[in-house]
Coordinates of C-alpha atoms in Angstrom, one line a residue:
M156 CA 235.9 -158.6 39.6
K157 CA 233.4 -156.9 37.8
N158 CA 230.7 -158.1 40.3
F159 CA 232.9 -156.9 43.2
A160 CA 233.1 -153.5 41.7
G161 CA 229.5 -153.4 40.8
R162 CA 228.4 -154.4 44.4
L163 CA 231.1 -151.8 45.7
I164 CA 229.4 -149.2 43.8
V165 CA 225.9 -150.0 44.7
L166 CA 226.8 -150.2 48.4
V167 CA 228.3 -146.6 48.4
S168 CA 225.3 -145.5 46.4
G169 CA 222.8 -147.2 48.9
I170 CA 224.5 -145.5 51.6
V171 CA 224.3 -142.1 50.1
N172 CA 220.6 -142.7 49.3
I173 CA 220.2 -143.4 53.3
I174 CA 222.1 -140.1 54.4
V175 CA 220.2 -138.0 51.6
F176 CA 216.8 -139.6 53.0
L177 CA 217.8 -138.6 56.7
V178 CA 218.7 -135.4 55.4
I179 CA 215.3 -134.7 53.5
I180 CA 213.2 -136.0 56.5
G181 CA 214.9 -133.8 59.1
T182 CA 214.8 -130.7 57.0
F183 CA 211.2 -131.5 56.5
V184 CA 210.5 -132.0 60.4
F185 CA 212.2 -128.9 61.2
Y186 CA 210.5 -126.8 58.3
C187 CA 207.2 -127.7 59.5
M188 CA 208.0 -127.6 63.3
S189 CA 209.5 -124.0 62.4
D190 CA 207.0 -122.6 60.1
T191 CA 203.6 -124.2 59.7
D192 CA 202.1 -121.3 58.2
S193 CA 204.0 -121.5 55.3
V194 CA 203.7 -125.3 54.7
V195 CA 199.7 -124.4 54.5
A196 CA 200.6 -121.5 52.3
F197 CA 202.6 -123.7 50.0
F198 CA 199.6 -126.0 49.3
T199 CA 196.7 -122.8 49.1
G200 CA 198.7 -120.1 47.4
E201 CA 198.7 -118.6 44.2
L202 CA 201.2 -121.3 42.8
S203 CA 199.5 -124.0 44.2
Q204 CA 198.9 -125.6 41.0
I205 CA 202.4 -125.9 40.1
Y206 CA 203.3 -126.7 43.2
Y207 CA 200.8 -129.8 43.1
V208 CA 202.9 -131.1 39.8
S209 CA 206.3 -131.1 41.7
V210 CA 205.0 -132.8 44.9
L211 CA 203.9 -135.3 42.5
L212 CA 207.0 -135.7 40.7
V213 CA 208.7 -135.9 44.1
E214 CA 206.4 -138.2 45.4
I215 CA 207.0 -140.7 42.2
V216 CA 210.8 -140.3 42.6
L217 CA 210.4 -140.8 46.6
I218 CA 208.5 -144.0 46.0
L219 CA 211.3 -145.2 43.5
Y220 CA 213.7 -144.2 45.8
I221 CA 212.7 -145.8 48.6
Y222 CA 212.0 -149.0 46.6
L223 CA 215.6 -149.0 44.5
T224 CA 217.7 -148.3 47.7
I225 CA 216.1 -151.4 49.7
R226 CA 216.2 -153.8 46.8
A227 CA 219.4 -153.0 45.8
L228 CA 220.7 -153.7 49.4
I229 CA 219.3 -156.8 49.5
S230 CA 220.3 -157.9 46.1
I231 CA 224.1 -157.3 46.7
T232 CA 223.9 -158.7 50.2
K233 CA 222.2 -162.0 48.7
G234 CA 224.4 -162.0 45.8
K235 CA 221.2 -161.6 43.4
A236 CA 221.1 -160.7 39.8
M237 CA 220.3 -157.0 39.5
K238 CA 218.2 -156.6 36.5
K239 CA 214.9 -155.3 37.7
D240 CA 217.3 -152.6 39.8
L241 CA 218.4 -151.7 36.5
I242 CA 215.0 -150.8 35.4
V243 CA 214.1 -149.2 38.4
S244 CA 217.1 -147.0 38.4
V245 CA 216.6 -145.8 35.0
L246 CA 213.0 -144.7 35.7
M247 CA 214.0 -142.9 38.9
F248 CA 216.9 -141.1 36.7
V249 CA 214.0 -140.1 34.6
F250 CA 211.6 -138.8 36.9
L251 CA 214.5 -137.0 38.8
L252 CA 215.3 -135.6 35.8
A253 CA 212.0 -134.4 34.9
S254 CA 211.3 -133.2 38.6
F255 CA 214.4 -131.4 38.4
I256 CA 213.8 -129.7 35.0
Y257 CA 210.3 -129.0 36.1
N258 CA 211.3 -127.3 39.3
L259 CA 213.9 -125.1 37.5
I260 CA 211.5 -123.9 34.9
T261 CA 208.6 -123.0 37.0
T262 CA 210.4 -121.7 40.0
P263 CA 208.9 -118.2 40.6
E264 CA 211.7 -116.4 42.2
Y265 CA 215.3 -117.6 44.2
S266 CA 214.9 -119.2 47.1
V267 CA 217.2 -120.7 49.9
Y268 CA 214.7 -123.7 49.7
Y269 CA 215.1 -124.2 45.8
A270 CA 218.7 -124.3 46.4
F271 CA 218.5 -127.0 48.7
L272 CA 216.2 -129.0 46.6
Y273 CA 218.4 -128.9 43.8
G274 CA 221.2 -129.6 45.9
I275 CA 219.4 -132.8 46.6
E276 CA 217.9 -133.6 43.2
I277 CA 221.5 -133.4 41.9
T278 CA 223.0 -135.8 44.6
L279 CA 220.3 -138.2 44.0
M280 CA 220.6 -138.1 40.4
I281 CA 224.4 -138.7 40.9
S282 CA 223.8 -141.6 43.4
T283 CA 220.9 -142.8 40.9
I284 CA 223.8 -143.2 38.4
G285 CA 225.8 -145.3 40.8
M286 CA 222.9 -147.4 41.1
F287 CA 222.5 -148.0 37.4
I288 CA 226.3 -148.6 36.9
G289 CA 226.4 -150.9 39.7
S290 CA 223.6 -152.6 38.7
L291 CA 224.6 -152.9 35.1
F292 CA 228.1 -154.5 36.7
N293 CA 225.6 -157.3 38.7
Y294 CA 223.1 -157.9 35.6
H295 CA 223.8 -161.5 35.8
K296 CA 224.2 -163.7 38.8
D297 CA 227.4 -164.4 40.7
C298 CA 226.5 -168.0 41.5
K299 CA 224.8 -170.3 39.2

């Protein structure tokens, strides 16, 4: 029963991750198409050094995010042990927390963009905790 609950938690977290990924990509494409000058100013303005660190943290999170989602969904469909997923979910949570705190501290002013970013990061933290709990339940293989 513990493995079933863990796989269900991973499945729900994986679906949430896919939906969040589509929202992020859609928002980014819409933002780039509607205001390209703002995107260029983001990387060339006075605060560009702060944004480079933020973008680096987000890229690390994105790589771990894609890897974890794909690997976890494959692991639950094949009934594999989720030891590596457990480790990756902890790493992803640490980088998400670092990115969230860094963006919270270094944000120069309030913006709707930052509110959206914080909401996405909090949603990803919750789904990463779900991945961690599901991976913990599925630490050992079902079938021997």
